[in-house]
Amino acid sequence: MILVTGGAGFIGANFVLDWLAHHDEPVVNLDKLTYAGNLHNLVSLRGDARHIFVQGDIGDAALVGQLLAQHRPRAVVNFAAESHVDRSIHGPEDFIQTNVVGTFRLLESVRGYWVGLDDAARAAFRLLHVSTDEVYGSLEAAAPAFTEQHRYEPNSPYSASKAASDHLVRAWHHTFGLPVLTTNCSNNYGPYHFPEKLIPLMIVNALAGKPLPVYGDGQQIRDWLYVRDHCSAICRVLEAGQLGETYNVGGWNEKPNIEIVHTICMLLDELCPRSDGQSYRAQITYVKDRPGHDRRYAIDARKIERELGWKPAETFETGIRKTVRWYLDNADWVAQVQTGAYRQWVQTQYAEAGAAA
Ligand code: NAD
Ligand code: DAU
């Protein structure tokens, strides 16, 4: 049995689905179901006794303690977080509550459970904390990619809260001996990605005939990894990672945002052409930049490859085509997540940025 937190969100849901496709070991899935958590992502597991879903907060020590005592997992994988940089600029409070206080409470709950295990179970136990490359800050154009030794220089409320959580995880290992592993991954994309983030937002806006809002000059660089490759990296680190170590995860796919948007337009022009014969590129609209916008991220993934033999299976070209296809084939999922709260967010964010969507 493993306990997954945040397993109804984008990466967590992909992880749970992949896990149960490859293992018979059951999963307890603890998720608060914030706006980003969606049980629709897990609908294919309905009736599957290997998946136990519990709605709740990682910061609820009584609930987490009870789940640990009842299910006695051999590992905890922590995906639960507030994850959207723009939302952290509008309202940082939830980020501090979940990413910092929530992680602290989770660590304490897990520590209480772990110290009570027998010697063999205590030695085998793992807590894997899922983190981000954003903790390292922004890179100059010619600087080498982030290694695990790179200084932490978070620039947004989101990345600062994730950096704080990474430090707590590290400290619980050094001080209390808690058997932890941390992964710092680059930008993910793929199925079930909530359409507030660049790639799914561009796909759903394009199909809806809305503006494609590119922040600033569109030359900011992100390093993209197909979500199932991130999930396979997490499984590999859980299986063979060295306790207390951190592993950078990425696919060596640095691309400027505008190139991503052009690629999406090109794929949609091919797979679902506009009725007026024009390219979706006509919808691109440059809008006000994100405050404090990090210019470039890039992950040096040599450690996980060298030490654990992990490599991504998808190239950007294969992954982005699958992703666009998935959104075209899953219009019901898109409609289901576009609730009133979603529309309110888009209205707030993009009216301010200068592209009423
Ligand atoms: P997401 O926002 O799609 O999902 C987060 C999930 O956590 C949601 O299901 C939400 O309901 C749940 N949650 C939020 N607060 C909670 C709480 N207090 N208790 C329990 N559940 C709670 O995020 P994501 O993109 O799937 O990211 C998952 C993790 O991976 C995060 O820790 C994020 O920092 C990290 N990460 C994301 C990316 C990326 O590109 N998306 C890249 C690297 C790392
Ligand atoms: O690097 C890993 C991180 O990637 C994760 O830790 C975060 O949880 C995840 O949200 C993501 O953060 P980014 O800020 O990089 O992702 P986002 O999709 O919000 O934006 C990607 C780039 O696209 C960024 O440079 C901002 C830009 N952008 C984004 C949106 C939503 C636009 O130009 N227009 C937009 O409308």
Tab-separated table of N, CA, C and O and ligand atoms in Angstrom, residues 5-12 30-38 56-59 78-83 98 130-133 158 162 185-188 193-194 196-197 230, ligand 1:
chain	number	residue	atom	x	y	z
A	5	THR	N	-0.653	11.825	-1.968
A	5	THR	CA	-1.415	13.043	-1.663
A	5	THR	C	-1.514	13.890	-2.928
A	5	THR	O	-0.581	13.921	-3.737
A	6	GLY	N	-2.652	14.555	-3.103
A	6	GLY	CA	-2.827	15.377	-4.316
A	6	GLY	C	-3.033	14.537	-5.561
A	6	GLY	O	-2.763	14.996	-6.669
A	7	GLY	N	-3.548	13.328	-5.383
A	7	GLY	CA	-3.684	12.390	-6.502
A	7	GLY	C	-4.903	12.617	-7.375
A	7	GLY	O	-5.166	11.802	-8.267
A	8	ALA	N	-5.632	13.724	-7.146
A	8	ALA	CA	-6.735	14.066	-8.070
A	8	ALA	C	-6.351	15.254	-8.942
A	8	ALA	O	-7.158	15.733	-9.730
A	9	GLY	N	-5.122	15.752	-8.792
A	9	GLY	CA	-4.649	16.863	-9.620
A	9	GLY	C	-4.010	16.330	-10.899
A	9	GLY	O	-4.080	15.122	-11.202
A	10	PHE	N	-3.375	17.220	-11.622
A	10	PHE	CA	-2.821	16.864	-12.936
A	10	PHE	C	-1.789	15.730	-12.840
A	10	PHE	O	-1.990	14.621	-13.351
A	11	ILE	N	-0.677	15.984	-12.151
A	11	ILE	CA	0.393	14.974	-12.148
A	11	ILE	C	0.004	13.800	-11.250
A	11	ILE	O	0.230	12.631	-11.593
A	12	GLY	N	-0.613	14.118	-10.102
A	12	GLY	CA	-0.999	13.061	-9.160
A	12	GLY	C	-1.941	12.055	-9.804
A	12	GLY	O	-1.798	10.837	-9.619
A	30	LEU	N	-5.177	10.779	-0.961
A	30	LEU	CA	-5.714	11.854	-0.107
A	30	LEU	C	-5.640	13.165	-0.872
A	30	LEU	O	-4.540	13.620	-1.226
A	31	ASP	N	-6.786	13.781	-1.125
A	31	ASP	CA	-6.791	15.030	-1.895
A	31	ASP	C	-7.892	15.929	-1.341
A	31	ASP	O	-9.014	15.483	-1.095
A	32	LYS	N	-7.566	17.195	-1.211
A	32	LYS	CA	-8.523	18.169	-0.660
A	32	LYS	C	-9.611	18.529	-1.675
A	32	LYS	O	-10.637	19.068	-1.312
A	33	LEU	N	-9.363	18.223	-2.938
A	33	LEU	CA	-10.267	18.630	-4.031
A	33	LEU	C	-10.463	20.139	-4.030
A	33	LEU	O	-11.579	20.647	-3.890
A	34	THR	N	-9.362	20.856	-4.170
A	34	THR	CA	-9.430	22.295	-4.438
A	34	THR	C	-9.933	22.448	-5.873
A	34	THR	O	-10.230	21.446	-6.540
A	35	TYR	N	-9.939	23.664	-6.387
A	35	TYR	CA	-10.363	23.882	-7.778
A	35	TYR	C	-9.561	22.992	-8.733
A	35	TYR	O	-10.026	22.631	-9.820
A	36	ALA	N	-8.309	22.636	-8.345
A	36	ALA	CA	-7.414	21.898	-9.249
A	36	ALA	C	-7.590	20.381	-9.139
A	36	ALA	O	-7.093	19.639	-9.982
A	37	GLY	N	-8.285	19.934	-8.109
A	37	GLY	CA	-8.468	18.497	-7.916
A	37	GLY	C	-9.782	18.068	-8.558
A	37	GLY	O	-10.796	18.753	-8.408
A	38	ASN	N	-9.770	16.943	-9.241
A	38	ASN	CA	-10.925	16.597	-10.046
A	38	ASN	C	-11.092	15.080	-10.088
A	38	ASN	O	-10.266	14.382	-10.702
A	56	GLY	N	-9.536	15.181	1.811
A	56	GLY	CA	-9.017	15.781	3.043
A	56	GLY	C	-7.731	16.529	2.775
A	56	GLY	O	-7.190	16.513	1.668
A	57	ASP	N	-7.253	17.172	3.843
A	57	ASP	CA	-6.141	18.124	3.764
A	57	ASP	C	-4.869	17.486	4.338
A	57	ASP	O	-4.931	16.878	5.416
A	58	ILE	N	-3.744	17.651	3.644
A	58	ILE	CA	-2.479	17.123	4.200
A	58	ILE	C	-2.147	17.782	5.545
A	58	ILE	O	-1.382	17.241	6.332
A	59	GLY	N	-2.735	18.951	5.792
A	59	GLY	CA	-2.484	19.661	7.054
A	59	GLY	C	-3.370	19.192	8.193
A	59	GLY	O	-3.223	19.664	9.329
A	78	ASN	N	4.149	12.747	-2.028
A	78	ASN	CA	3.446	14.015	-1.772
A	78	ASN	C	3.401	14.919	-3.012
A	78	ASN	O	4.366	15.619	-3.312
A	79	PHE	N	2.247	14.903	-3.684
A	79	PHE	CA	2.001	15.822	-4.808
A	79	PHE	C	1.196	17.040	-4.361
A	79	PHE	O	1.096	18.008	-5.118
A	80	ALA	N	0.539	16.949	-3.201
A	80	ALA	CA	-0.436	17.982	-2.823
A	80	ALA	C	0.237	19.345	-2.722
A	80	ALA	O	1.223	19.513	-2.011
A	81	ALA	N	-0.316	20.308	-3.449
A	81	ALA	CA	0.245	21.665	-3.411
A	81	ALA	C	-0.697	22.609	-4.143
A	81	ALA	O	-1.525	22.187	-4.951
A	82	GLU	N	-0.559	23.876	-3.856
A	82	GLU	CA	-1.050	24.916	-4.749
A	82	GLU	C	0.057	25.076	-5.786
A	82	GLU	O	1.237	25.227	-5.424
A	83	SER	N	-0.311	25.083	-7.085
A	83	SER	CA	0.736	24.930	-8.100
A	83	SER	C	0.822	26.043	-9.144
A	83	SER	O	1.726	26.017	-9.979
A	98	THR	N	-0.844	25.476	2.340
A	98	THR	CA	-0.677	24.076	1.892
A	98	THR	C	0.789	23.711	1.702
A	98	THR	O	1.260	22.695	2.215
A	130	VAL	N	7.438	15.707	-4.018
A	130	VAL	CA	7.486	16.113	-5.430
A	130	VAL	C	7.645	17.632	-5.489
A	130	VAL	O	6.771	18.375	-5.066
A	131	SER	N	8.794	18.072	-6.027
A	131	SER	CA	9.009	19.518	-6.100
A	131	SER	C	9.349	19.944	-7.530
A	131	SER	O	9.159	19.186	-8.481
A	132	THR	N	9.827	21.160	-7.640
A	132	THR	CA	9.887	21.830	-8.936
A	132	THR	C	11.263	22.441	-9.197
A	132	THR	O	11.999	22.766	-8.252
A	133	ASP	N	11.549	22.691	-10.472
A	133	ASP	CA	12.795	23.395	-10.821
A	133	ASP	C	12.715	24.888	-10.469
A	133	ASP	O	13.741	25.569	-10.426
A	158	TYR	N	4.829	31.238	-5.175
A	158	TYR	CA	4.737	29.788	-5.384
A	158	TYR	C	6.094	29.119	-5.176
A	158	TYR	O	6.232	28.180	-4.376
A	162	LYS	N	7.414	26.433	-2.321
A	162	LYS	CA	7.940	25.100	-2.629
A	162	LYS	C	9.373	24.953	-2.090
A	162	LYS	O	9.742	23.899	-1.581
A	185	CYS	N	11.332	18.753	-10.651
A	185	CYS	CA	11.050	18.510	-12.069
A	185	CYS	C	10.774	19.814	-12.811
A	185	CYS	O	10.346	20.806	-12.228
A	186	SER	N	10.997	19.766	-14.106
A	186	SER	CA	10.694	20.909	-14.978
A	186	SER	C	9.204	20.901	-15.345
A	186	SER	O	8.437	20.075	-14.853
A	187	ASN	N	8.802	21.803	-16.244
A	187	ASN	CA	7.384	21.945	-16.635
A	187	ASN	C	6.829	20.669	-17.252
A	187	ASN	O	7.392	20.158	-18.223
A	188	ASN	N	5.708	20.216	-16.710
A	188	ASN	CA	5.025	19.047	-17.260
A	188	ASN	C	3.919	19.473	-18.223
A	188	ASN	O	3.392	20.581	-18.120
A	193	HIS	N	-4.277	18.187	-17.738
A	193	HIS	CA	-3.607	19.417	-17.300
A	193	HIS	C	-4.657	20.515	-17.219
A	193	HIS	O	-5.340	20.788	-18.216
A	194	PHE	N	-4.788	21.148	-16.080
A	194	PHE	CA	-5.863	22.130	-15.866
A	194	PHE	C	-5.639	23.343	-16.778
A	194	PHE	O	-4.530	23.896	-16.810
A	196	GLU	N	-5.553	26.362	-16.884
A	196	GLU	CA	-5.049	27.668	-16.439
A	196	GLU	C	-3.575	27.781	-16.822
A	196	GLU	O	-3.013	28.865	-16.797
A	197	LYS	N	-2.938	26.643	-17.149
A	197	LYS	CA	-1.503	26.603	-17.461
A	197	LYS	C	-1.312	26.757	-18.968
A	197	LYS	O	-2.222	26.497	-19.748
A	230	HIS	N	7.480	12.088	-16.152
A	230	HIS	CA	7.697	12.523	-14.761
A	230	HIS	C	7.260	11.393	-13.811
A	230	HIS	O	7.967	11.062	-12.852
B	1	NAD	P1	-2.333	20.572	-9.477
B	1	NAD	O1	-2.601	21.965	-9.000
B	1	NAD	O2	-2.896	20.129	-10.782
B	1	NAD	O3	-2.843	19.528	-8.380
B	1	NAD	C1	-2.640	19.699	-7.012
B	1	NAD	C2	-3.552	18.721	-6.276
B	1	NAD	O4	-3.318	18.871	-4.866
B	1	NAD	C3	-5.040	18.986	-6.509
B	1	NAD	O5	-5.708	17.767	-6.745
B	1	NAD	C4	-5.497	19.613	-5.204
B	1	NAD	O6	-6.860	19.361	-4.903
B	1	NAD	C5	-4.570	18.961	-4.198
B	1	NAD	N1	-4.380	19.756	-2.976
B	1	NAD	C6	-4.124	21.083	-2.902
B	1	NAD	N2	-4.016	21.452	-1.605
B	1	NAD	C7	-4.161	20.314	-0.864
B	1	NAD	C8	-4.129	20.036	0.532
B	1	NAD	N3	-3.913	21.009	1.425
B	1	NAD	N4	-4.312	18.771	0.935
B	1	NAD	C9	-4.542	17.782	0.039
B	1	NAD	N5	-4.611	17.988	-1.279
B	1	NAD	C10	-4.407	19.240	-1.733
B	1	NAD	O7	-0.759	20.419	-9.443
B	1	NAD	P2	0.204	19.538	-10.361
B	1	NAD	O8	0.596	20.329	-11.551
B	1	NAD	O9	-0.376	18.192	-10.519
B	1	NAD	O10	1.489	19.471	-9.409
B	1	NAD	C11	1.637	18.420	-8.458
B	1	NAD	C12	2.946	18.630	-7.720
B	1	NAD	O11	4.023	18.627	-8.638
B	1	NAD	C13	3.028	19.967	-6.989
B	1	NAD	O12	3.686	19.752	-5.771
B	1	NAD	C14	3.850	20.850	-7.902
B	1	NAD	O13	4.553	21.808	-7.155
B	1	NAD	C15	4.786	19.826	-8.506
B	1	NAD	N6	5.303	20.133	-9.849
B	1	NAD	C16	4.454	20.499	-10.857
B	1	NAD	C17	4.960	20.718	-12.141
B	1	NAD	C18	4.064	21.089	-13.292
B	1	NAD	O14	4.559	21.432	-14.369
B	1	NAD	N7	2.745	21.034	-13.163
B	1	NAD	C19	6.335	20.576	-12.377
B	1	NAD	C20	7.174	20.222	-11.310
B	1	NAD	C21	6.647	19.987	-10.070
